[in-house]
Coordinates of C-alpha atoms in Angstrom, one line a residue:
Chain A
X207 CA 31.5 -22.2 4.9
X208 CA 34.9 -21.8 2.7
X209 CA 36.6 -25.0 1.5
X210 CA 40.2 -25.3 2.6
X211 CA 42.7 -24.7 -0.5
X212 CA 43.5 -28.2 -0.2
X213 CA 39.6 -29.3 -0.7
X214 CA 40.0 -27.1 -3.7
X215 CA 43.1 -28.5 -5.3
X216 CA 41.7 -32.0 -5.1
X217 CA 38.0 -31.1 -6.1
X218 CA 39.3 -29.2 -8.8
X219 CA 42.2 -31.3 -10.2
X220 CA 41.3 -35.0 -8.5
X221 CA 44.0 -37.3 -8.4
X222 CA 43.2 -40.9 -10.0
X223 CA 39.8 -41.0 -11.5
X224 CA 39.1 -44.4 -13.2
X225 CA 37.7 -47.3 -13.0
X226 CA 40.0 -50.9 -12.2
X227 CA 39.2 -54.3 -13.7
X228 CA 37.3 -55.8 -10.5
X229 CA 37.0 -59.1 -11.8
X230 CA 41.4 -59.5 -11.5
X231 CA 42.6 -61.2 -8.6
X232 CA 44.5 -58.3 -7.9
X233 CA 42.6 -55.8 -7.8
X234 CA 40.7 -54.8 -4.7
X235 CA 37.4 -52.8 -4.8
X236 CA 35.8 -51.4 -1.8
X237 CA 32.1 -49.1 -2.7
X238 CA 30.7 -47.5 0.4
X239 CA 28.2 -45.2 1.6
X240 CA 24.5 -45.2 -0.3
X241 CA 22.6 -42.8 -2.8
X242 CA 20.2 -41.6 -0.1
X243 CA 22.5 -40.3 2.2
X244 CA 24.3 -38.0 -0.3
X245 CA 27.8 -40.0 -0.6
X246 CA 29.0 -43.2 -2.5
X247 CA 32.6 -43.4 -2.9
X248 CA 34.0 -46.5 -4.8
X249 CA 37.9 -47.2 -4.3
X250 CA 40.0 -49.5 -5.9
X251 CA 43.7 -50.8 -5.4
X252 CA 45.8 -52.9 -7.6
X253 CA 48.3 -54.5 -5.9
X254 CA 51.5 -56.3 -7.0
X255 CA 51.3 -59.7 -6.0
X256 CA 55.5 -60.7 -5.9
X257 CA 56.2 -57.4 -3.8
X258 CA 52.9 -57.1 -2.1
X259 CA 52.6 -53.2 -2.4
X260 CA 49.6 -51.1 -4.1
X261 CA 50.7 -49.8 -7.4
X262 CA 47.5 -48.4 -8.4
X263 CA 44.8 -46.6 -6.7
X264 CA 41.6 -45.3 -8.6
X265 CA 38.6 -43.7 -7.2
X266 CA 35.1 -42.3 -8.7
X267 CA 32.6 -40.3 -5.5
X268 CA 29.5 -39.2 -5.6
X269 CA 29.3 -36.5 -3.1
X270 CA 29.7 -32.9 -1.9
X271 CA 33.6 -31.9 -2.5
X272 CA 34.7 -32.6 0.9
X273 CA 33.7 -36.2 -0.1
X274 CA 35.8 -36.2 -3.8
X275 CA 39.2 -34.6 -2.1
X276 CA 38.9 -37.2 0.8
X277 CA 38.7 -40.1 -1.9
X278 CA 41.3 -38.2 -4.0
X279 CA 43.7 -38.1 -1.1
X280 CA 42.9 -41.5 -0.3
X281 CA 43.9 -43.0 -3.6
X282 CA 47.7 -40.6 -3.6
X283 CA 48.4 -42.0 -0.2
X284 CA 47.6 -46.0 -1.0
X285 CA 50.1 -45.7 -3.7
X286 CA 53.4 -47.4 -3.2
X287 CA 52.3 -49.0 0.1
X288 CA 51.9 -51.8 1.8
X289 CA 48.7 -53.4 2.7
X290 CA 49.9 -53.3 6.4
X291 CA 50.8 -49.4 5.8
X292 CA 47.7 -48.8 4.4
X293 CA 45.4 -50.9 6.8
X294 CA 47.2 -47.9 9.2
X295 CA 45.4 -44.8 7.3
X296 CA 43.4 -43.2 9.8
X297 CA 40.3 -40.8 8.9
X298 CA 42.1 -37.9 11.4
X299 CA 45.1 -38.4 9.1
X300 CA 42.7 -37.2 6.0
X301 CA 40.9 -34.5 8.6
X302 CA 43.8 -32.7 9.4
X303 CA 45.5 -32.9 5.8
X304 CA 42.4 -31.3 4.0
X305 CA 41.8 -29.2 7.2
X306 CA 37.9 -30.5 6.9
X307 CA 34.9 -29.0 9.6
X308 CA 33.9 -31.0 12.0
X309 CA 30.6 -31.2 9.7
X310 CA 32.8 -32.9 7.0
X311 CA 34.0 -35.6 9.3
X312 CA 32.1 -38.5 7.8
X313 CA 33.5 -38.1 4.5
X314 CA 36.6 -38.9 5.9
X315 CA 35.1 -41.7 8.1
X316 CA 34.0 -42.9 4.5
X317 CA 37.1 -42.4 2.5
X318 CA 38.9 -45.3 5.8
X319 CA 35.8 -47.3 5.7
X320 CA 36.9 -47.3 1.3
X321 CA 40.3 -48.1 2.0
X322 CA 39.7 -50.8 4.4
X323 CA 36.8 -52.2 2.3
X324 CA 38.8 -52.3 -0.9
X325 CA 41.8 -54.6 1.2
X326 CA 39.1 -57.0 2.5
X327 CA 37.9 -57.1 -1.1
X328 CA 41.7 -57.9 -2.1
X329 CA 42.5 -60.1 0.9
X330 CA 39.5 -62.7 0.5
X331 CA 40.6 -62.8 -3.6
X332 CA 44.0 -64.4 -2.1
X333 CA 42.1 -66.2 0.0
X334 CA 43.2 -64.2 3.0
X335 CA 41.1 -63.6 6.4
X336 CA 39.3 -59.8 6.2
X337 CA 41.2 -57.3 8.5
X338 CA 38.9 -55.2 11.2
Chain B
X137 CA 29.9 -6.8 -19.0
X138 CA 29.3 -10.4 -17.1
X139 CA 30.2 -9.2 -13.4
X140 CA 30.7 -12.1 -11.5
X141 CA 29.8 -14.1 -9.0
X142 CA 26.3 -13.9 -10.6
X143 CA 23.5 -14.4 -8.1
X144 CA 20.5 -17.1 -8.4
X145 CA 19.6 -17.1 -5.3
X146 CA 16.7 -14.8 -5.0
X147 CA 14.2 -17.2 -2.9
X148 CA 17.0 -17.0 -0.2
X149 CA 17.2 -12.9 -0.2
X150 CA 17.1 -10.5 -3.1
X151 CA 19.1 -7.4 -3.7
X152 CA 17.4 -4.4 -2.4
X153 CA 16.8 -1.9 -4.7
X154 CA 18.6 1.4 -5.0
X155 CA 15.1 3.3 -5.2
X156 CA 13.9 1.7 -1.7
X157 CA 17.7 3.1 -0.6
X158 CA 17.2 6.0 -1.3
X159 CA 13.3 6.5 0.0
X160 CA 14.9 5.2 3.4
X161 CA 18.2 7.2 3.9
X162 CA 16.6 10.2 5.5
X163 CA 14.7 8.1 8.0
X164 CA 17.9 7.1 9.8
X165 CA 19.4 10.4 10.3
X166 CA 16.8 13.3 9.2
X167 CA 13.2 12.0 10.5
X168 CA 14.5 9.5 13.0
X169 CA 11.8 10.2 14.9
X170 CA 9.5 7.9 17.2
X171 CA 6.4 6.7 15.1
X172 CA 4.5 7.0 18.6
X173 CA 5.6 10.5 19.8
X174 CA 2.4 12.2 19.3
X175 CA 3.3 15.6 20.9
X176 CA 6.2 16.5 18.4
X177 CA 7.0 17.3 15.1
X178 CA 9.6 14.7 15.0
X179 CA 7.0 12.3 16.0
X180 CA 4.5 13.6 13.2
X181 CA 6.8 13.0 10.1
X182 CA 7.7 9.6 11.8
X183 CA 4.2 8.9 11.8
X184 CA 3.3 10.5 8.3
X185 CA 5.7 8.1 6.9
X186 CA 4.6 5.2 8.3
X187 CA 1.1 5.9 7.2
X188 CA 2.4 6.4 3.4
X189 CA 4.3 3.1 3.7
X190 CA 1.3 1.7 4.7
X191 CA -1.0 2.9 2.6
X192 CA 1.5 1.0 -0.3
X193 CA 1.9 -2.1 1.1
X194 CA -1.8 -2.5 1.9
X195 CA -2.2 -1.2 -1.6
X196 CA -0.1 -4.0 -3.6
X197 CA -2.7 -6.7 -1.9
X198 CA -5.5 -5.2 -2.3
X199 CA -6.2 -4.7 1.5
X200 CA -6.7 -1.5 3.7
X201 CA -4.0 0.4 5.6
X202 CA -5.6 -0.5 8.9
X203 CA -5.0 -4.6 8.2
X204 CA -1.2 -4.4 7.6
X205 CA 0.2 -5.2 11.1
X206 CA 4.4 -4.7 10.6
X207 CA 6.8 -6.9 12.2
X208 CA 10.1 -8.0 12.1
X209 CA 9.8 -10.3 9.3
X210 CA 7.7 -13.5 7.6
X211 CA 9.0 -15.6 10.8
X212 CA 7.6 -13.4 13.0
X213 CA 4.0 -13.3 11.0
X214 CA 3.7 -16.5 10.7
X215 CA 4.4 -17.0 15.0
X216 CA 2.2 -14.3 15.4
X217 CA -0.5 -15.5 12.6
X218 CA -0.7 -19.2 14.1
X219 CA 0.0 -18.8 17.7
X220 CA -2.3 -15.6 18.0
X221 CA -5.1 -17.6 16.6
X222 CA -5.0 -20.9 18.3
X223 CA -4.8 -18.6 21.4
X224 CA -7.4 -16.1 20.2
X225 CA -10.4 -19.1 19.0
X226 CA -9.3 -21.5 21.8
X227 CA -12.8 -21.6 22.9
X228 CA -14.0 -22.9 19.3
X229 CA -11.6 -25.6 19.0
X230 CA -8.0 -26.4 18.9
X231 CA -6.9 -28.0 15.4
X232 CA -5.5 -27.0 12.7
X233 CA -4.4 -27.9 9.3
X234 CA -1.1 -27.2 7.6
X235 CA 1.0 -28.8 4.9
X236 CA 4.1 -30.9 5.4
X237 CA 5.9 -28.9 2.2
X238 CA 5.3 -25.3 4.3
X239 CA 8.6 -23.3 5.7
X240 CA 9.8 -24.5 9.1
X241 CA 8.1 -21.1 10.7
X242 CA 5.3 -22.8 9.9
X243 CA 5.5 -26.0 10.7
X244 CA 7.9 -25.4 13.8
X245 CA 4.7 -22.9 15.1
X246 CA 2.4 -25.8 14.5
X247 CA 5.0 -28.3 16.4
X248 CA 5.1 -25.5 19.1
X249 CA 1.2 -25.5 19.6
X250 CA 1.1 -29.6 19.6
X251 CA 2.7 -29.4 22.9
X252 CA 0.4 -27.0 24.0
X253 CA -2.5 -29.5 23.6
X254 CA -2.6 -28.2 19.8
X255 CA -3.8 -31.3 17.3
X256 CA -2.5 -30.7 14.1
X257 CA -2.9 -32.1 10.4
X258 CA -0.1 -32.2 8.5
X259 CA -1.2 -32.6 4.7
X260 CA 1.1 -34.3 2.2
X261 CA 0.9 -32.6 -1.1
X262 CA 1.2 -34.6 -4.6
X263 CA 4.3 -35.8 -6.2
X264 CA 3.9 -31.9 -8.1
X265 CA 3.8 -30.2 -5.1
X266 CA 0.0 -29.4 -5.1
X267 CA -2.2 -30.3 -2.2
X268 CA -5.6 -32.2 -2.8
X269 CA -8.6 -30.1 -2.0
X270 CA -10.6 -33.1 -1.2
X271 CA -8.2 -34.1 1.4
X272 CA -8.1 -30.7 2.6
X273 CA -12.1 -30.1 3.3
X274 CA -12.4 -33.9 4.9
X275 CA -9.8 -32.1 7.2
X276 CA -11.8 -29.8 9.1
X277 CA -13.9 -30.8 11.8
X278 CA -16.1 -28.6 14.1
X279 CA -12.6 -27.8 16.4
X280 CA -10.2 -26.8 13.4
X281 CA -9.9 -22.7 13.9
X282 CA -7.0 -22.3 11.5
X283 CA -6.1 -23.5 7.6
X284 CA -2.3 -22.6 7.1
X285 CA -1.2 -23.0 3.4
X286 CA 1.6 -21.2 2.0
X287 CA 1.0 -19.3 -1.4
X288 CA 4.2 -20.5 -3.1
X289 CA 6.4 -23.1 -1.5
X290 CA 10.0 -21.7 -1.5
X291 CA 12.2 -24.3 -2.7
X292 CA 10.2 -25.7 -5.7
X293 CA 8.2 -22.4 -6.5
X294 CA 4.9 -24.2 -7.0
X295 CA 2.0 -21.8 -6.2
X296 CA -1.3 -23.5 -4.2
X297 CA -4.7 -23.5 -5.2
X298 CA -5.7 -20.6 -3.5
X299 CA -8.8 -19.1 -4.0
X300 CA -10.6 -22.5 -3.7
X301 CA -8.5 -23.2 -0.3
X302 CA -9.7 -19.7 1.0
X303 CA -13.4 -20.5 -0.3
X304 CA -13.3 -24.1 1.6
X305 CA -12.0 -22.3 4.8
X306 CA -14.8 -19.5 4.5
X307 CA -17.3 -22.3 4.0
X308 CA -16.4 -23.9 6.7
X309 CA -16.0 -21.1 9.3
X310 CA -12.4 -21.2 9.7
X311 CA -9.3 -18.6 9.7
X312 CA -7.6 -18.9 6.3
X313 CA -3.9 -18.1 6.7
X314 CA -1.0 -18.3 3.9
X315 CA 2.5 -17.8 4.1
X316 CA 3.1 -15.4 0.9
X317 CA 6.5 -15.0 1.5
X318 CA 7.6 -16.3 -2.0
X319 CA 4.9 -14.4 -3.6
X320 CA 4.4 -11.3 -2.9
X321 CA 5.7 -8.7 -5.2
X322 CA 6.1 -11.8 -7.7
X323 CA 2.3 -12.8 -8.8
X324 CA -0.9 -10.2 -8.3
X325 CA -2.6 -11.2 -5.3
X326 CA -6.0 -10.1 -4.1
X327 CA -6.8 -10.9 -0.6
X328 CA -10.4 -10.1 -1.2
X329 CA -10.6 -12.5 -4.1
X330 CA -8.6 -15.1 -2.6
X331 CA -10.9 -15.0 0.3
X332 CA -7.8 -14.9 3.1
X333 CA -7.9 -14.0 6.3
X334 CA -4.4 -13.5 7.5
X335 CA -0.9 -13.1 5.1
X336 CA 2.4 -13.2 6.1
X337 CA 5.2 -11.6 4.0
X338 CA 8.4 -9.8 4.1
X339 CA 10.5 -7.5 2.3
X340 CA 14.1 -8.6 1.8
X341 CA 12.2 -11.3 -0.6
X342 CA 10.6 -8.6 -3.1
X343 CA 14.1 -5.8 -3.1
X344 CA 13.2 -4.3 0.3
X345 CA 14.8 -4.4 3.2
X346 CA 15.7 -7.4 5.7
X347 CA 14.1 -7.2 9.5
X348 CA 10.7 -5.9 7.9
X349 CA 7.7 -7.6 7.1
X350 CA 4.0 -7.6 7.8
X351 CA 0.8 -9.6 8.4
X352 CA -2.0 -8.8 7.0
X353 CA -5.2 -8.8 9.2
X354 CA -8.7 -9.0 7.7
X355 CA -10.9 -6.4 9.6
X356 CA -13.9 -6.8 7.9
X357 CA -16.6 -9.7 6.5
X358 CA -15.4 -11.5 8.9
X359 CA -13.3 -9.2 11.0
X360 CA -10.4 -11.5 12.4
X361 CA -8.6 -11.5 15.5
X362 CA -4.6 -12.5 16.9
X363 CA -3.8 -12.2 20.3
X364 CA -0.3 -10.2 20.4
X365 CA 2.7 -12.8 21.3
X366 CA 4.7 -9.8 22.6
X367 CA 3.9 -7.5 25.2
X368 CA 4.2 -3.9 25.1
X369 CA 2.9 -0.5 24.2
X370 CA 0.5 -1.8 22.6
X371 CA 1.9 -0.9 18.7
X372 CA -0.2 -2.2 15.6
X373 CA -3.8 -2.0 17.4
X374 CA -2.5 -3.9 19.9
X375 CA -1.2 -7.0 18.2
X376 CA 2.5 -6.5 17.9
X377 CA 4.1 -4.0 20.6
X378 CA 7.4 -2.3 19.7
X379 CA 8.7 0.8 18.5
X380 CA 8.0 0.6 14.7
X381 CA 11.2 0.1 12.3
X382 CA 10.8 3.4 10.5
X383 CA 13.6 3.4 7.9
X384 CA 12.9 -0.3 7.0
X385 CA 8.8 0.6 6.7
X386 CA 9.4 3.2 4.5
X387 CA 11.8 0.7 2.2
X388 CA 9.2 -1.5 2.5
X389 CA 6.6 0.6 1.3
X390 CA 9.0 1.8 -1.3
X391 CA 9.7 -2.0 -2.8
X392 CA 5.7 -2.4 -2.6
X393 CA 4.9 0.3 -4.5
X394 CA 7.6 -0.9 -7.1
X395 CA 6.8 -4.1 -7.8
X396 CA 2.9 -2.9 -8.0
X397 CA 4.4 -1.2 -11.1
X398 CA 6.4 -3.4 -12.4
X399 CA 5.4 -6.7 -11.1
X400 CA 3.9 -7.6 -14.5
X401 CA 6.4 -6.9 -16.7
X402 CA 9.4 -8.1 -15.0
X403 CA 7.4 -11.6 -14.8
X404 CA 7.0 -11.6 -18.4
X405 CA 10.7 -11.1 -19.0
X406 CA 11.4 -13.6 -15.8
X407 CA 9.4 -16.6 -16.8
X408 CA 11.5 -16.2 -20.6
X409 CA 14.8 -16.2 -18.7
X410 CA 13.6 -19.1 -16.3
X411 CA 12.2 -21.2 -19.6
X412 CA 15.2 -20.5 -21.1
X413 CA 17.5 -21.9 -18.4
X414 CA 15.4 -24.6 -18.2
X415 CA 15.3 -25.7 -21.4
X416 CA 18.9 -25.7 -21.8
X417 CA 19.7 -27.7 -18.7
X418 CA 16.8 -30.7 -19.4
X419 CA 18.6 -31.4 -22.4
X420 CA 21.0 -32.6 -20.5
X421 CA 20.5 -36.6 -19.9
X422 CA 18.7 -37.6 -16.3
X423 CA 17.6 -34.2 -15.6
X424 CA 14.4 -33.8 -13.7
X425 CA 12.5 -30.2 -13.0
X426 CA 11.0 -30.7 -9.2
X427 CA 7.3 -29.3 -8.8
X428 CA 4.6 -28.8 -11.4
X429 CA 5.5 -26.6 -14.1
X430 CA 1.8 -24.5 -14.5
X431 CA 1.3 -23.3 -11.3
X432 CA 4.1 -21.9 -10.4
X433 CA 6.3 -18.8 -10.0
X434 CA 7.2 -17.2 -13.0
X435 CA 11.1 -16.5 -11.3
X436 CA 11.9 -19.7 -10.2
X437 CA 13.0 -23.6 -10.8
X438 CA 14.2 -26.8 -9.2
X439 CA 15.9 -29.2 -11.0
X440 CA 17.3 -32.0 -10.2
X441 CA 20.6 -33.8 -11.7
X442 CA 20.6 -37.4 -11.2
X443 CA 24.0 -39.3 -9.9
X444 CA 25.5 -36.4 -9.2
X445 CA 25.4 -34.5 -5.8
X446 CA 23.9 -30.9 -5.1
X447 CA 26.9 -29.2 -3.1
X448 CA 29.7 -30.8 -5.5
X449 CA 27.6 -29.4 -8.1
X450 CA 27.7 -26.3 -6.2
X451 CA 31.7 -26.4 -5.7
X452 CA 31.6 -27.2 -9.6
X453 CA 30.1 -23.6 -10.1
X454 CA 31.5 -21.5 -7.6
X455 CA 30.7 -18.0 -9.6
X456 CA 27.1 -19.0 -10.0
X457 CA 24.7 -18.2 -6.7
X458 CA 22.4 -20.7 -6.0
X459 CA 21.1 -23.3 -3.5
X460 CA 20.7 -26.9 -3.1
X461 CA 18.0 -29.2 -1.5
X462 CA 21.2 -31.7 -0.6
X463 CA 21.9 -30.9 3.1
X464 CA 25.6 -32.1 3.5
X465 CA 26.4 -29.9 6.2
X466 CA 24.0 -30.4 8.4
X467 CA 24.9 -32.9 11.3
X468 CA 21.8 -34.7 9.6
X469 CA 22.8 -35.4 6.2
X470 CA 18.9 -35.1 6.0
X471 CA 18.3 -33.7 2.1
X472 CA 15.5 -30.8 2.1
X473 CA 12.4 -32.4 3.7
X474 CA 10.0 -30.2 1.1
X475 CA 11.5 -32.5 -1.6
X476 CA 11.3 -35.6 0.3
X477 CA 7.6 -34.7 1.5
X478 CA 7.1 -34.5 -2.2
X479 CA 7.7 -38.4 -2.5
X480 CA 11.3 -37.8 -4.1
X481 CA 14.0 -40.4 -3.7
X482 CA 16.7 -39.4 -1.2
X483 CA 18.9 -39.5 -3.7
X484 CA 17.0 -37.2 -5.8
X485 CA 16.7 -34.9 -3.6
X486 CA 20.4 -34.6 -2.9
X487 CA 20.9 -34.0 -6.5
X488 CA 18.9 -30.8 -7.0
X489 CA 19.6 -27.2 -7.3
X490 CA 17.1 -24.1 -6.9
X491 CA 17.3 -21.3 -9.1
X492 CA 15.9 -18.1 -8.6
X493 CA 16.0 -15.2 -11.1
X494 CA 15.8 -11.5 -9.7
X495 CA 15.2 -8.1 -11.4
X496 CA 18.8 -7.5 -11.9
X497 CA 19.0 -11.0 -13.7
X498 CA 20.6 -10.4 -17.4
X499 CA 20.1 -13.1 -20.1
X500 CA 24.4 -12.9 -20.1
X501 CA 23.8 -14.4 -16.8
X502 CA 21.5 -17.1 -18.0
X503 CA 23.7 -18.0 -21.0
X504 CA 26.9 -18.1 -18.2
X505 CA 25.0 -20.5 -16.3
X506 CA 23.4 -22.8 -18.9
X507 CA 27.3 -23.9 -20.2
X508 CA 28.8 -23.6 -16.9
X509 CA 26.5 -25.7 -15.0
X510 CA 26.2 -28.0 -18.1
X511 CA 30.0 -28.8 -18.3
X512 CA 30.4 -29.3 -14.3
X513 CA 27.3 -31.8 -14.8
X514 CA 29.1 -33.2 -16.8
X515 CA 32.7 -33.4 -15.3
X516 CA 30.7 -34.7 -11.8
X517 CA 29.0 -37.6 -13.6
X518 CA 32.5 -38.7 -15.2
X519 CA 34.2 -39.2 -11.4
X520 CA 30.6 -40.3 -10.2
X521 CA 30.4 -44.4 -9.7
X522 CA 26.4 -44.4 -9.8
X523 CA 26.7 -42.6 -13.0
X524 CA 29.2 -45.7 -14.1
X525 CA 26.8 -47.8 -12.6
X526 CA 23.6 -46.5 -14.3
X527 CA 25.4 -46.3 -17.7
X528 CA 26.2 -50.3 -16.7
X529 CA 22.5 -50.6 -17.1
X530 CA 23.2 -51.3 -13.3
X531 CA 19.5 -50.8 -11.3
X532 CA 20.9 -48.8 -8.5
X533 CA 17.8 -50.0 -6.3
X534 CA 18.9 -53.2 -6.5
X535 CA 22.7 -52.4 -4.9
X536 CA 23.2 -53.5 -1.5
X537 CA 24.2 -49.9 0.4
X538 CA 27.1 -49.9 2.9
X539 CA 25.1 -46.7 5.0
X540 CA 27.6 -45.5 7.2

């Protein structure tokens, strides 16, 4: 099975490598999936606390390369938004972007579950209920 | 010149020589005729050839022409090997013992006969791949017909005991049969010596050509029998019907007869490329070879690189070949079960790559794949969080996992 050019461009040159400061209040950190199964993608966002939107996005995956463009795309599209916007990023959205096989589903299932998981992390820091 | 991509995946298929090419062209077109047409000249030269063909692969093993039984492949021998005796010795019993490390022809035949009323022992090997002889003679009761070990397992390259396997089984009164697939072609092998009974191989694994292979039948001291799992004309003294492959039997033969010659050497020169390779990549930090490293084929290795996963590693390296025991694209996410079996951690497992050196293998090749597989290592671990976490001092067994 080919990768899709976009796979390619984000495996090869990934957006937003790097590691946040998780111990700031404003920093959200969201690590899913488990060594044995093959994928573990950690995903941060900073957000600014006066206008409420994600300034920063970083992400580090361990995974096949479907996995690292799914985090990579992840982290370009959390930039600049809100955490309503964001809560809205929907694994389909990632599938049909990177044009991943149906095989390559659950590393977009795991790049939402990131996202959601690193705004719960932020949310309960502000003392904020977790979003489903 | 480097010529890439370069290929290190000879355990999956190798290239097939342009000697066994040429000894098969003029059986397509020329002497197409039927092996079985005994009335005919056509027929004769068919039938000439096959004997020839015969005569070589029976002669690489140290068997007789009259015990190589072609078919279409190891698959098939292995069905035809397993399935052919648990039918053939029903009335002595009904078990039989394999390995849970053997190829999935193996093990699915085994599965196959279970529901057939088939009882079946599925050994675990050690942590290095090898199987415990012990274990393997407290095995056998007075019902076990059939031993199924494979000669050297295919992902890790580690090569079984054996002769002393074939002397329990002949102690004990029971069929001996080994997958050779992997080895054939690669390490001498005596059947006589070893004391088998039955051996499956192929030869689009040794630079023959795909959709041929054989198993080999002992006919004498003791003379074994398979009953045929195809019915026909009654080809191969009665135990696989079907018009024989001409052209491929003739490559066959062809790609027998070469490595007879040259088996030795190119091992020599293999084992020095493989060591090399190896070398090079376990200096890298958290790098693991799979599979003991003495008894084992001289062409291949498995080595693991930790926090990192096999088919990004594999993206990393696009112009190198090679396979990995990480199963992303399978609806299972299940990494290879021979590792597993082997008492590997999952994560392990997904983190290893098999390389297998051919004939054509240059040490230019080697040298490409030592730095290129050493700086995408590298370049993986840096966006890898478990390598973060590990450098952290971080006991990763200790993490609570989100499994999705």
């Amino acid at each position: 099975m080919a990768y899709s050019e976009k796979v390619n461009d984000h495996y090869h040159n990934p957006r937003n490598i790097g590691t946040l400061d998780k111990s700031a209040r404003n920093v959200g950190t969201g690590l899913v999936g488990a060594p044995e199964c093959g994928d573990v993608m950690r995903l941060q966002i900073a957000v600014n606390e006066e206008t409420g939107l994600i300034e920063d996005a970083k992400f580090k995956t361990f995974g096949c390369g479907s996995a690292i463009a799914s985090s990579s795309l992840a982290t370009e599209w959390l930039k600049g938004k809100s955490i309503d916007e964001a809560m809205q990023i929907d694994n389909m959205d990632i599938v049909e972007e990177l044009a991943l096989p149906p095989v390559k589903i659950h590393c977009s299932v795991l790049a939402e579950d990131a996202i959601k998981s690193a705004i719960n992390d932020y949310r309960k820091k502000q003392g904020l209920e977790e979003l489903a | 010149m480097l010529k890439l991509p370069i290929y290190l995946d000879n355990s999956a298929t190798t290239a097939m020589d342009p000697r066994v090419l040429e000894a098969m062209l003029p059986y397509f077109t020329e002497h197409f005729g039927n092996a079985a047409s005994r009335n005919h000249k056509f027929g004769w030269e068919a039938e000439e050839a096959v004997d020839y063909a015969r005569e070589q692969v029976a002669a690489l093993i140290g068997a007789t022409s009259k015990e190589i039984i072609f078919t279409s492949g190891a698959t098939e021998s292995d069905n035809l090997a397993i399935k052919g005796v648990f039918e053939m010795y029903a009335s002595k019993g009904n078990h039989i013992i394999t390995v849970n490390t053997e190829h999935k022809a193996v093990i699915d035949a085994c599965r196959h006969l279970e529901k057939l009323g088939g009882k079946v022992t599925y050994l675990s090997p050690a942590e290095d791949g090898l199987i415990d002889l012990n274990e393997l003679e407290a095995a056998i009761t007075p019902e076990t017909v059939l031993i199924s070990v494979m000669y050297a397992n295919n992902e890790i390259g580690v090569i079984q005991p054996i002769r002393e396997i074939g002397a329990l089984a002949r102690k004990h009164n029971v069929v001996f049969h080994t997958d050779a697939t992997q080895a054939v072609g690669k390490v001498p092998i005596d059947v006589n010596a070893d004391f088998i009974d039955l051996m499956s191989f192929t030869g689009h694994k040794m630079y023959g050509p795909k959709g041929i292979g054989a198993l080999y039948v002992r006919r004498k001291n003791p003379r074994i029998k398979v009953t045929a799992q195809m019915d026909g004309g009654g080809h191969e003294r009665g135990m696989r019907s079907g018009t024989l492959n001409v052209p491929g039997i003739v490559g066959f033969g062809k790609a027998c007869a070469l490595c007879a010659e040259e088996m030795n050497s190119e091992a020599a020169r293999l084992s020095a490329l493989r060591d090399k390779l190896e070398t090079e990549l376990l200096k890298i930090e958290e790098t693991y070879v799979n599979g003991n490293r003495q008894h084992r084929l001289p062409h291949v290795t498995n080595i693991s690189f930790k926090y990192i996963e096999g088919e990004g590693l594999m993206m990393g390296v696009k112009d190198i070949a090679v396979s990995s025991g990480s199963a992303c694209t399978s609806a299972s996410l299940e990494p290879s079960y021979v590792l597993k079996n082997l008492g590997l951690d999952d994560e392990l497992a997904h983190s290893s790559l098999r390389f297998g050196l051919s004939r054509y293998t240059t040490e230019e090749e080697i040298d490409y794949t030592i730095e290129h597989v050493r700086s995408a290592v590298q370049r993986l671990r840096e966006m890898s969080p478990l390598w973060e976490m590990f450098k952290e001092g971080i006991d990763l067994k200790t993490v609570e996992w989100q499994e999705h």
